[in-house]
Coordinates of C-alpha atoms and ligand atoms in Angstrom, one line a residue:
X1 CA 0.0 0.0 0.0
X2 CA 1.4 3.5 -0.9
X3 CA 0.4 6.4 1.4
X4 CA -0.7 9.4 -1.6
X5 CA -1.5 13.0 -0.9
X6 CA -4.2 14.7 -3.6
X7 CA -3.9 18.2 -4.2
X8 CA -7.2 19.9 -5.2
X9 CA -10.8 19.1 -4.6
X10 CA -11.8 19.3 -8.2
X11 CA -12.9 16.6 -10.4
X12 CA -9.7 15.7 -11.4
X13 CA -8.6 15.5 -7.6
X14 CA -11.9 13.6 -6.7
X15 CA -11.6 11.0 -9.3
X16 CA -8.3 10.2 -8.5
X17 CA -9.0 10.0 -5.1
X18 CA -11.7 7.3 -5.7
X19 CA -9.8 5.1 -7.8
X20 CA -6.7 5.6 -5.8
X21 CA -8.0 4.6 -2.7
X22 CA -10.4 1.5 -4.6
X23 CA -6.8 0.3 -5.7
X24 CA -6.3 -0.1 -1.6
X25 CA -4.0 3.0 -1.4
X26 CA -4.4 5.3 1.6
X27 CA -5.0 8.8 0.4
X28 CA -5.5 12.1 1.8
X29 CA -7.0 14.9 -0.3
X30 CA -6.2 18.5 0.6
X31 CA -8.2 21.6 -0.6
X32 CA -7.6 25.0 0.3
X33 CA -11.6 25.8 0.6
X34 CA -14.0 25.1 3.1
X35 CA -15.9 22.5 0.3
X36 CA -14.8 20.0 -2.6
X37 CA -15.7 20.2 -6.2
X38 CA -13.4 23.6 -7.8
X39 CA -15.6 24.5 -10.7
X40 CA -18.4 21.9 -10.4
X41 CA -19.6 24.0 -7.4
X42 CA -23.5 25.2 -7.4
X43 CA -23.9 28.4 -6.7
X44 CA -27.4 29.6 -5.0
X45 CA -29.1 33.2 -4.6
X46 CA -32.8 33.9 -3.3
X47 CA -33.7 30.2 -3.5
X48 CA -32.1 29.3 -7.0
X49 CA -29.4 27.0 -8.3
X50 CA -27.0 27.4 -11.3
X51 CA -23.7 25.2 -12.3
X52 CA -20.7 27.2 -11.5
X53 CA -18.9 26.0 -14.3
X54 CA -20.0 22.8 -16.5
X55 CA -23.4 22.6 -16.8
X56 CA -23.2 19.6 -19.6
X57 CA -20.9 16.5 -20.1
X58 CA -19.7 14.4 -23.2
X59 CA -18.2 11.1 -22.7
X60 CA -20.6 9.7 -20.3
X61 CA -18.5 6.7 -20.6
X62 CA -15.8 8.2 -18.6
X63 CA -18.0 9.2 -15.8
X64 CA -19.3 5.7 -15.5
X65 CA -16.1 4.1 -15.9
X66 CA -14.9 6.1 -12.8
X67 CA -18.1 5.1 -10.7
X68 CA -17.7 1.7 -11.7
X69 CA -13.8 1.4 -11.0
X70 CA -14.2 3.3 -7.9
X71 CA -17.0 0.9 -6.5
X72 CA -20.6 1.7 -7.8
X73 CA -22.4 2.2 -10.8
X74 CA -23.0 5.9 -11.3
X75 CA -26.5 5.0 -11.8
X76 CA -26.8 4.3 -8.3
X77 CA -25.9 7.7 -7.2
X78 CA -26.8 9.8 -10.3
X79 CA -29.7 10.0 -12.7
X80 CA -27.5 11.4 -15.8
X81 CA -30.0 12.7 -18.7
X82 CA -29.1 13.0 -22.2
X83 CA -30.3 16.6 -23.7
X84 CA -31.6 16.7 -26.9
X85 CA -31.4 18.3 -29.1
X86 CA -28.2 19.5 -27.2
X87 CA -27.3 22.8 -28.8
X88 CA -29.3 25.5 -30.6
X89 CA -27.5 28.0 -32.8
X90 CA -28.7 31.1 -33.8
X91 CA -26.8 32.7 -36.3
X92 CA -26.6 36.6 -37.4
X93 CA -28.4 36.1 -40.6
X94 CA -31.4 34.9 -38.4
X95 CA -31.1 31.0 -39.4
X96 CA -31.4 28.6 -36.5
X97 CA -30.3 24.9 -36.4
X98 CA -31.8 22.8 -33.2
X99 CA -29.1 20.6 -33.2
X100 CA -29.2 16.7 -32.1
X101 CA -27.1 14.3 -31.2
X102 CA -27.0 10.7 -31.7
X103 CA -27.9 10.1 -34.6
X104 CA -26.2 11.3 -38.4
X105 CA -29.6 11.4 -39.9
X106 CA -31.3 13.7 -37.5
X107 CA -28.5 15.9 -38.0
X108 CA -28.6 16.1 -41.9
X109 CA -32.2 16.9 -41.5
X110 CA -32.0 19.1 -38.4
X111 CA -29.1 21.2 -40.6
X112 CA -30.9 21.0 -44.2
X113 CA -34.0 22.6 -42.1
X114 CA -31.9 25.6 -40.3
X115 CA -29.7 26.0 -42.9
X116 CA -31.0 25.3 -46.8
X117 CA -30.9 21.6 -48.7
X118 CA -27.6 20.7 -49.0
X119 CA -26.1 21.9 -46.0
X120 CA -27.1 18.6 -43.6
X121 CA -25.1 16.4 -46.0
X122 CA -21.7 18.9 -45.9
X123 CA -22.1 18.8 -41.8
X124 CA -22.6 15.1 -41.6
X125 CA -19.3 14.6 -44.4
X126 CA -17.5 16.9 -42.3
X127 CA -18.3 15.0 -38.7
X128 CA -18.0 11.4 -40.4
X129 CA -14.0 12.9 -41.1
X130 CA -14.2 13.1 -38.0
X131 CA -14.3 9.6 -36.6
X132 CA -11.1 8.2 -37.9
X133 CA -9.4 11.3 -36.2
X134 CA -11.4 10.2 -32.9
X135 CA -10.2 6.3 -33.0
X136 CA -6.3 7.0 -33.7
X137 CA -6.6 9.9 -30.8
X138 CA -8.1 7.3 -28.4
X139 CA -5.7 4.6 -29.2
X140 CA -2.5 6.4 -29.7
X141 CA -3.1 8.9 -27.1
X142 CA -5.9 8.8 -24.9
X143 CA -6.3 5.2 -23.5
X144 CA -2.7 4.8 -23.0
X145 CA -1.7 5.8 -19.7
X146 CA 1.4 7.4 -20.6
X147 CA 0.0 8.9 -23.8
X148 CA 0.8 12.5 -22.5
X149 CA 4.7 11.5 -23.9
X150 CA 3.1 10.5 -27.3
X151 CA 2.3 13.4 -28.3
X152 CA 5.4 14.3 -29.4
X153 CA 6.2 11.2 -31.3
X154 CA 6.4 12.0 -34.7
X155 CA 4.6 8.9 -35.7
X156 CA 1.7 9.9 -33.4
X157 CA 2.0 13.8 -35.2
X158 CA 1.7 12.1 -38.5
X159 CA -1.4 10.2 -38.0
X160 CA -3.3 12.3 -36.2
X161 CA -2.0 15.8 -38.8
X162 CA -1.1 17.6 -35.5
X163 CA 0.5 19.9 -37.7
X164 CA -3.0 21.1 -39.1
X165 CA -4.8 24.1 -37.9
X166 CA -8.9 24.2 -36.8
X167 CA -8.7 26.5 -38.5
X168 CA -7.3 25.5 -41.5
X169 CA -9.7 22.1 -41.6
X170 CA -12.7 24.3 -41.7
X171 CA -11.6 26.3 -44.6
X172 CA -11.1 23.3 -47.0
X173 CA -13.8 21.3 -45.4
X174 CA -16.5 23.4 -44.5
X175 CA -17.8 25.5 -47.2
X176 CA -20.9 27.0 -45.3
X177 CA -19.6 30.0 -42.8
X178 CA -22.4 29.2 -40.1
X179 CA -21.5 25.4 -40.0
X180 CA -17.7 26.8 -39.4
X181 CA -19.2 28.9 -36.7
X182 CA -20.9 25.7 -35.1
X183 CA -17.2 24.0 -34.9
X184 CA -15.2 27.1 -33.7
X185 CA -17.6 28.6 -31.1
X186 CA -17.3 26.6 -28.4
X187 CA -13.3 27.0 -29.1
X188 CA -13.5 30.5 -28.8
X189 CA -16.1 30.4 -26.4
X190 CA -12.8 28.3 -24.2
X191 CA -10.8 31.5 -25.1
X192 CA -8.9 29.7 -28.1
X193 CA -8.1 31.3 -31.5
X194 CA -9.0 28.5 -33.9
X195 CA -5.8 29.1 -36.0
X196 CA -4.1 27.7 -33.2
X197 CA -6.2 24.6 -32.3
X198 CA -4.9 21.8 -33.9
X199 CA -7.4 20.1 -36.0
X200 CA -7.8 16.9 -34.1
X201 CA -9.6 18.6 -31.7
X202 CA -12.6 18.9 -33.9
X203 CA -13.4 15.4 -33.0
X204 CA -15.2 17.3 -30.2
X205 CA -18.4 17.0 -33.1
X206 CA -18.1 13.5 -34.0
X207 CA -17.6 12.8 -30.4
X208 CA -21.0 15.1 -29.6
X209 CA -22.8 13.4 -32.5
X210 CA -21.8 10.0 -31.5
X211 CA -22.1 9.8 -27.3
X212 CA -24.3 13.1 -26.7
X213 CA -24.5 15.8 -24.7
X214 CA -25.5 15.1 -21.1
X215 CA -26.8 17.2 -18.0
X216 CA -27.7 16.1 -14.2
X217 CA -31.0 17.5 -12.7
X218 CA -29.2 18.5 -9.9
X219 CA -26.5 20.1 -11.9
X220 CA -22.5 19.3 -11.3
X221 CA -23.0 19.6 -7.9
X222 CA -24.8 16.5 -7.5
X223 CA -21.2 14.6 -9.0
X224 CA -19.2 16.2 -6.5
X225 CA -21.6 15.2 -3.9
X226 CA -21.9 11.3 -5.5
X227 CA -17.9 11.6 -5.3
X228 CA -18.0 13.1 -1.6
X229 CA -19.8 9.7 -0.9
X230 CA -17.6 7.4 -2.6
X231 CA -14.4 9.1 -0.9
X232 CA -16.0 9.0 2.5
X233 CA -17.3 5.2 1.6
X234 CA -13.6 4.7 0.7
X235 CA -12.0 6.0 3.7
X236 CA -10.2 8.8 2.3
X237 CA -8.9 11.7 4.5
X238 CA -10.6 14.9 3.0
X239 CA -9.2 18.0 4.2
X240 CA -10.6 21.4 3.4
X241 CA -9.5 24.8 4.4
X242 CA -5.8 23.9 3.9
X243 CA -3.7 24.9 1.0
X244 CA -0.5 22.9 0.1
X245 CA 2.1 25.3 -0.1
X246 CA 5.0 22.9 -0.5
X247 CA 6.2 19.5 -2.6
X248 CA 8.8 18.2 -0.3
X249 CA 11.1 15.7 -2.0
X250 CA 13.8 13.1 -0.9
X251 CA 16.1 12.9 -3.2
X252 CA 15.0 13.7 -6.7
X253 CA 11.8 12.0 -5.6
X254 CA 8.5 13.6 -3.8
X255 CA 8.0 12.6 -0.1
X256 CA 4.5 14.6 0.6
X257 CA 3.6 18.0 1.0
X258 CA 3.0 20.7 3.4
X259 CA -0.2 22.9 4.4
X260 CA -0.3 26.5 4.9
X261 CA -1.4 25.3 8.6
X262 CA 2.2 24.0 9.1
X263 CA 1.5 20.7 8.7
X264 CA 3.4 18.0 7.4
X265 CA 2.0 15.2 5.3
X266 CA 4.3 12.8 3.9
X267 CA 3.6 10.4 1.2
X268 CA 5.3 7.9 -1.6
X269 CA 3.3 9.7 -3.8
X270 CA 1.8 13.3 -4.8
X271 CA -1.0 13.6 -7.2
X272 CA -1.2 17.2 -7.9
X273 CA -5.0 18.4 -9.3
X274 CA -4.1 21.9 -9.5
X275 CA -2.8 24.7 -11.9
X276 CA 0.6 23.3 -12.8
X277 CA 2.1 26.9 -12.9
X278 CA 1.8 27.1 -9.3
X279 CA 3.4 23.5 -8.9
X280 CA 6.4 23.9 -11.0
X281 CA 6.5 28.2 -9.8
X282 CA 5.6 27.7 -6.2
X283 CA 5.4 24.3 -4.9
X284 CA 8.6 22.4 -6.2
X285 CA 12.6 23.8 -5.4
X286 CA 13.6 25.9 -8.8
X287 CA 16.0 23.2 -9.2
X288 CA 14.0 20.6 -9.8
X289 CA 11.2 22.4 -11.3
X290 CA 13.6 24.5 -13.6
X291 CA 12.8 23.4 -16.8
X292 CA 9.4 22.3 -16.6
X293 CA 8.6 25.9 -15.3
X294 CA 9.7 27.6 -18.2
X295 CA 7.7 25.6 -20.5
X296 CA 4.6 26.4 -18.3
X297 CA 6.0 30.2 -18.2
X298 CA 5.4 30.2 -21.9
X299 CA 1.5 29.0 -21.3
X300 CA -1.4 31.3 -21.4
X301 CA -4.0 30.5 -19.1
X302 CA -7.6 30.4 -20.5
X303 CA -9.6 34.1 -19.7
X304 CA -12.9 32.7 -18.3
X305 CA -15.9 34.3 -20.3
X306 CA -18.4 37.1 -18.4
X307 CA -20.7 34.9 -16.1
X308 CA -24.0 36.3 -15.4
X309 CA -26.7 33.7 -13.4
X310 CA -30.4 35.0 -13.4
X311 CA -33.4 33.2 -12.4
X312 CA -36.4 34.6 -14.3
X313 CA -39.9 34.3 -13.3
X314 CA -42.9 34.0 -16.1
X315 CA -43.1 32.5 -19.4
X316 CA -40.1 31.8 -21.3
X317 CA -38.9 30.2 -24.7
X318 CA -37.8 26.5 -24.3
X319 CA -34.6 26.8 -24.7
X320 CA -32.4 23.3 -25.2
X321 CA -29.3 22.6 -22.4
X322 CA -27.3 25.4 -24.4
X323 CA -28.3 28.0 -26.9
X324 CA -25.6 29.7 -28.8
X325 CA -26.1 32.7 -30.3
X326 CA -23.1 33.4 -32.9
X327 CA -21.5 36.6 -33.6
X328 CA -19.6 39.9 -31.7
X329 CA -20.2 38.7 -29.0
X330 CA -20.2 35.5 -28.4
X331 CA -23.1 34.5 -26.0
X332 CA -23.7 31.2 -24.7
X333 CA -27.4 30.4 -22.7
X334 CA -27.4 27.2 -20.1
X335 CA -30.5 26.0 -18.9
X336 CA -30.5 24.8 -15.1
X337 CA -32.5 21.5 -15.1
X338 CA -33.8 21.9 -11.9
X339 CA -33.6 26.0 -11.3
X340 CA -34.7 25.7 -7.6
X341 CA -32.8 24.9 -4.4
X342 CA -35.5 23.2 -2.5
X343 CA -39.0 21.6 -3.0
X344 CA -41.1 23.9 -0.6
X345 CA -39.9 27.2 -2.5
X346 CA -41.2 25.4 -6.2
X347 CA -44.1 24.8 -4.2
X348 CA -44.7 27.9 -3.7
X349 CA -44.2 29.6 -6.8
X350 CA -45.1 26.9 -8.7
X351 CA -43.0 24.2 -10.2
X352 CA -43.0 25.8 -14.3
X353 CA -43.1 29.5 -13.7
X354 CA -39.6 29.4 -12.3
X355 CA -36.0 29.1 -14.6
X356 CA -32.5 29.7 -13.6
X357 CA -29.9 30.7 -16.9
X358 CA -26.4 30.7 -16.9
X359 CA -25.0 33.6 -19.6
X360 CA -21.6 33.6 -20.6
X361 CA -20.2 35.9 -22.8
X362 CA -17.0 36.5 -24.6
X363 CA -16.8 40.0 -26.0
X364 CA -18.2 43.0 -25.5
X365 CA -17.8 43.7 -22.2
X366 CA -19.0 47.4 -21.9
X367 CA -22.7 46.6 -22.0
X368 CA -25.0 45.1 -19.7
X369 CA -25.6 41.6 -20.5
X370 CA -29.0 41.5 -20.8
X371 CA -29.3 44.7 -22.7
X372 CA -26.7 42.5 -25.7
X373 CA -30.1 39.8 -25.2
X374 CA -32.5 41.9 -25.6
X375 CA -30.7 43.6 -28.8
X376 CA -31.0 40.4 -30.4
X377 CA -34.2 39.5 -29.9
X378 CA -34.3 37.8 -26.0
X379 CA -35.7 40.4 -23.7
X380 CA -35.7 39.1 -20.2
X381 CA -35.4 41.7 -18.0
X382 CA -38.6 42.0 -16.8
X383 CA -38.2 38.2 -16.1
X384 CA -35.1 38.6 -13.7
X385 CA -35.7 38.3 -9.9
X386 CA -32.4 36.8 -9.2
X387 CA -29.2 37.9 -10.6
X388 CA -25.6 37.0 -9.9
X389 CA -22.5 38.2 -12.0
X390 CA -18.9 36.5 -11.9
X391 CA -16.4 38.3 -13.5
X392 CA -13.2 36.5 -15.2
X393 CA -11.0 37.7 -12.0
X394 CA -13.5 36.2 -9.7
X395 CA -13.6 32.7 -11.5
X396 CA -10.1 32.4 -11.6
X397 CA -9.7 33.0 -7.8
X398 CA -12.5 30.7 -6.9
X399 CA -10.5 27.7 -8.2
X400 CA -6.6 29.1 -8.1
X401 CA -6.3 28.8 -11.9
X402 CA -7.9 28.3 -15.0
X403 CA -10.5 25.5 -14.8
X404 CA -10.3 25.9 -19.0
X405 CA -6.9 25.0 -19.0
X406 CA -4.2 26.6 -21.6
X407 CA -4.9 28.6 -24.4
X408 CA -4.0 26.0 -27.6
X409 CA -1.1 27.5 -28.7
X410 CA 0.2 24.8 -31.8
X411 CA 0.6 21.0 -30.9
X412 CA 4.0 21.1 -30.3
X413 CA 3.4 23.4 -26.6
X414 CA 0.4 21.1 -25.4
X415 CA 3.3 18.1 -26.3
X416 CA 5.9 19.4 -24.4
X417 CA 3.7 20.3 -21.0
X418 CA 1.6 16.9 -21.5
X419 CA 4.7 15.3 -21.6
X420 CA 5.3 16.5 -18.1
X421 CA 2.8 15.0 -16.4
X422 CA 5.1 12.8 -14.2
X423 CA 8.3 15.2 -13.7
X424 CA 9.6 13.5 -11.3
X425 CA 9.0 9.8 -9.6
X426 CA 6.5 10.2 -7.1
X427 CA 4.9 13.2 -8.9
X428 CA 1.8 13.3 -11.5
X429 CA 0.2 16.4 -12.7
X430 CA -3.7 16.0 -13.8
X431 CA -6.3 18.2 -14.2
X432 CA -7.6 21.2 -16.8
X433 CA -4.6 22.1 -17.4
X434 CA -2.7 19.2 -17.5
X435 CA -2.6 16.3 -20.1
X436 CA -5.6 14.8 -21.5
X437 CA -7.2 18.7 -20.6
X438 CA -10.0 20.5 -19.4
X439 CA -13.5 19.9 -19.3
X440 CA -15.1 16.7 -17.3
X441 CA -14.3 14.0 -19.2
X442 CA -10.6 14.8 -19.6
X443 CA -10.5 16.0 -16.2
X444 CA -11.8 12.4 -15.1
X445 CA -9.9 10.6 -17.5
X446 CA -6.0 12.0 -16.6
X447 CA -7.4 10.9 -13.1
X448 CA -8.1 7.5 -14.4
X449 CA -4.2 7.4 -16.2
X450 CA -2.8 8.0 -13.0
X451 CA -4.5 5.4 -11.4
X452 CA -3.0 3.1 -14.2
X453 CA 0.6 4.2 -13.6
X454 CA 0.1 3.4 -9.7
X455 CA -1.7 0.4 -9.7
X456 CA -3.1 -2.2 -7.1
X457 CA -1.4 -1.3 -3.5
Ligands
LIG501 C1 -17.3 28.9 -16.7 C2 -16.9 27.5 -17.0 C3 -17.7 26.7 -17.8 C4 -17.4 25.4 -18.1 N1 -18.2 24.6 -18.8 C5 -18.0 23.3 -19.1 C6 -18.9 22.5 -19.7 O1 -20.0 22.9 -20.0 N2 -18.6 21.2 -19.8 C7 -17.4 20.6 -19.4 O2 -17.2 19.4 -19.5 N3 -16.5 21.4 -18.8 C8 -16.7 22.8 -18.6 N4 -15.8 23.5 -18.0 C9 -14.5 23.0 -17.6 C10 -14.6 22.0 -16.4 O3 -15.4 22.6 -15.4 C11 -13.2 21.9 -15.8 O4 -12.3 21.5 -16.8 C12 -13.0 20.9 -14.7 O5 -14.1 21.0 -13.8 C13 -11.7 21.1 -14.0 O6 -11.5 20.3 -12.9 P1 -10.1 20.3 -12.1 O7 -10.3 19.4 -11.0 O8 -9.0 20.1 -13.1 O9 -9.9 21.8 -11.6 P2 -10.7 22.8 -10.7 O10 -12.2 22.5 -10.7 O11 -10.3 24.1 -11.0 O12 -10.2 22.4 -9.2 C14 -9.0 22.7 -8.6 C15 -9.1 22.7 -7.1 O13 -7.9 22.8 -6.5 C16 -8.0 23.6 -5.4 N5 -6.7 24.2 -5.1 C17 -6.0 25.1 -5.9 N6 -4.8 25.3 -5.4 C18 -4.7 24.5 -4.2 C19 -3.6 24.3 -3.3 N7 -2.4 25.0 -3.4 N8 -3.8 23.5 -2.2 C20 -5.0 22.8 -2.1 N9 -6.0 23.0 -3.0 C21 -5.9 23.8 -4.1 C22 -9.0 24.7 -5.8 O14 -9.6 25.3 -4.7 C23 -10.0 23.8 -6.6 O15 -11.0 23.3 -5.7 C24 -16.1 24.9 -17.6 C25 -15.3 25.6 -16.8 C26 -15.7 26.9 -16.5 C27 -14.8 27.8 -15.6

């Protein structure tokens, strides 16, 4: 049995966690605030709920593989719903495509009716591309455990066209500029200039098209609490309100950390969930961290977008899990499944006259929010009794780094860092910003490497 120290109460700490201490290990989990979850926390105001962060999943698969490797079928804890049609997108030139997933041929047809004839048939060429990219990821890169080092075998670059830009592969793929739009929105939306994603990315819309687009009723929250079970099921020592401000190492090797409450926690081995920046700047001795910190140095950290939570009273359109309206700016719409915090207040007030939107928005920061609805053609403000804002500043400081990840800058930078996701024995790096990357099912599935490297105690 190895003793391992977590650090972060995020998914990606969580998840390792679980399958950590499943494997027989005895692990402690550190996080600086007083509760678990990073950016899967709810956030509540005058009796409703919004996701902090993620609101929807892909990759179900992931999620279930955890809960089953960790002890349980997620089933047992969580009632996970797919959405569908997952994604609306209104464009500028007034067409709107209901978009579903799961099937090719509701696609063609959902496209040919938003967009003209002929346009279903491009989308459904350009996802099928798609596929091939999606099985030589997965088994070159993303079921091996150490696939973060692959990435920079030029075999590996080859096959998968690394070398190609998003935005490139839309240009000669994609003649129609709204289906373009569809692909790159949710890049930019992640704060990514689509020149510098590499193209294998896009099999983000086979993957969509294939597995769905999934939400819990009670939002994210309701994983971190199905996780905060399975860690306390599993014995594992959680400790909030601490933050690690220290690897120690013996040797060349870590030996545990230590808390900003003085204490000392050794360990065979430290899992850190965090922003790496702060591992390699802060946490490790320069001369073991030296190189490694330059090449996070050079990283850009994803800007969150605007955040603005309002819970509206009174009729409203039906809006699917997200609703993307394309243009300057960019603004995404999330609908809360289940807008209110308890049963007795949608008693109340009734269990349909009540929703809870999340609005993100990238770009024009200078106007109100809901004034940039109204102006194109949602007018809710007589609808809002509830209203919180989050700026970019304040989302960052709620988690102590970009829960987004890095910026794609080119292949070859998200090689070298991914590469580093075991610097030195007795060290692993996972999380947003680390190797597979950010959003839930990456997030769960470095956990899941990491628990392949370690093994059985
Ligand atoms: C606004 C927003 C919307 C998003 N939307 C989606 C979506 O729709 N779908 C999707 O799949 N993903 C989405 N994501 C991304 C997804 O939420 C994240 O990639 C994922 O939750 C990251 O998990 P994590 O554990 O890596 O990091 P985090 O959740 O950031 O957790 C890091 C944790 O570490 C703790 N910590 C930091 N430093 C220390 C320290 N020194 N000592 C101890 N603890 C420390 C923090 O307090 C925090 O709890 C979104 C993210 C944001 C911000």
């Amino acid at each position: 049995m190895a003793e391992i120290v977590v650090v972060g109460g995020g998914l990606a700490g969580l998840a390792a966690a679980a399958r950590l201490a499943k494997l027989r290990h005895r692990v402690t989990l550190i996080e600086r605030d007083p509760t678990i979850g990073g950016a899967l926390r709810g956030v509540e105001r005058d009796g409703f709920r919004w996701d902090a962060g993620a609101a929807t999943t892909t990759l179900p698969a992931v999620l279930r593989d955890l809960f089953r490797k960790s002890g349980r079928p997620l089933e047992s804890y969580l009632d996970i719903q797919l959405s569908n049609p997952s994604r609306r997108h209104v464009f500028t030139d007034g067409a709107v495509v209901d978009l579903p997933t799961g099937s090719r041929a509701a696609q063609i047809t959902a496209v040919d009716a938003g967009l003209g004839d002929g346009t279903g048939l491009q989308w459904a060429a350009y996802v099928d591309q798609q596929a091939d990219r999606w099985h030589l990821l997965r088994s070159l890169v993303l079921d091996d455990p150490r696939g973060g080092s692959r990435l920079s075998d030029r075999e590996v670059v080859r096959q998968l066209d690394a070398r190609t830009s998003l935005a490139q592969q839309l240009k000669r793929s994609l003649p129609d500029e709204r289906l373009r739009a569809v692909v790159s929105s949710s890049f930019e939306l992640a704060g990514s200039d689509p020149a510098r994603v590499p193209a294998y990315a896009a099999v983000e819309s086979y993957v969509e098209r294939n597995f769905g687009l999934w939400q819990l009723p009670g939002g994210m929250a309701a994983l971190i609490g199905a996780l905060a079970a399975r860690l306390s099921e599993r014995g594992v020592d959680v400790r909030c309100r601490e933050t690690v401000t220290r690897v120690m190492t013996r040797g060349d090797a870590a030996a545990g950390v230590e808390t900003s409450a003085g204490h000392l926690v050794s360990a065979d081995v430290v899992v850190c969930a965090v922003d790496p920046r702060v591992v390699f700047g802060q946490l490790l001795a320069l001369s073991l961290a030296g190189k490694a910190r330059r090449v996070f140095d050079a990283a850009r950290p994803v800007t969150p977008p605007c955040i603005t939570h309002v819970g509206l009273r009174g009729a409203l359109p039906d809006l699917p899990a997200e609703t993307v309206l394309h243009g300057n700016p960019l603004i995404v719409i999330r609908q809360q499944l289940h807008p209110l915090v308890s049963a007795t207040h949608e008693a109340t007030t009734g269990p349909h006259s009540e929703s809870a939107w999340t609005i993100l928005q990238r770009g024009g920061h200078d106007v109100d929010v809901l004034a940039t609805l109204a102006s194109r053609g949602v007018d809710i403000r007589s609808q809002v009794v509830a209203r919180v804002d989050r700026s970019p500043d304040e989302v960052v400081a709620e988690t102590g780094g970009s829960s987004y990840g890095f910026e794609w800058d080119g292949w070859r930078a998200s090689a070298k860092r991914a590469a580093l996701t075991n610097p030195l024995p007795g060290l692993h790096l996972i999380g947003a910003s680390m190797h597979p990357g950010s959003t839930i099912p990456y997030a769960a599935w470095g956990a899941a490497h990491v628990a392949e490297r370690l093994g059985k105690a």
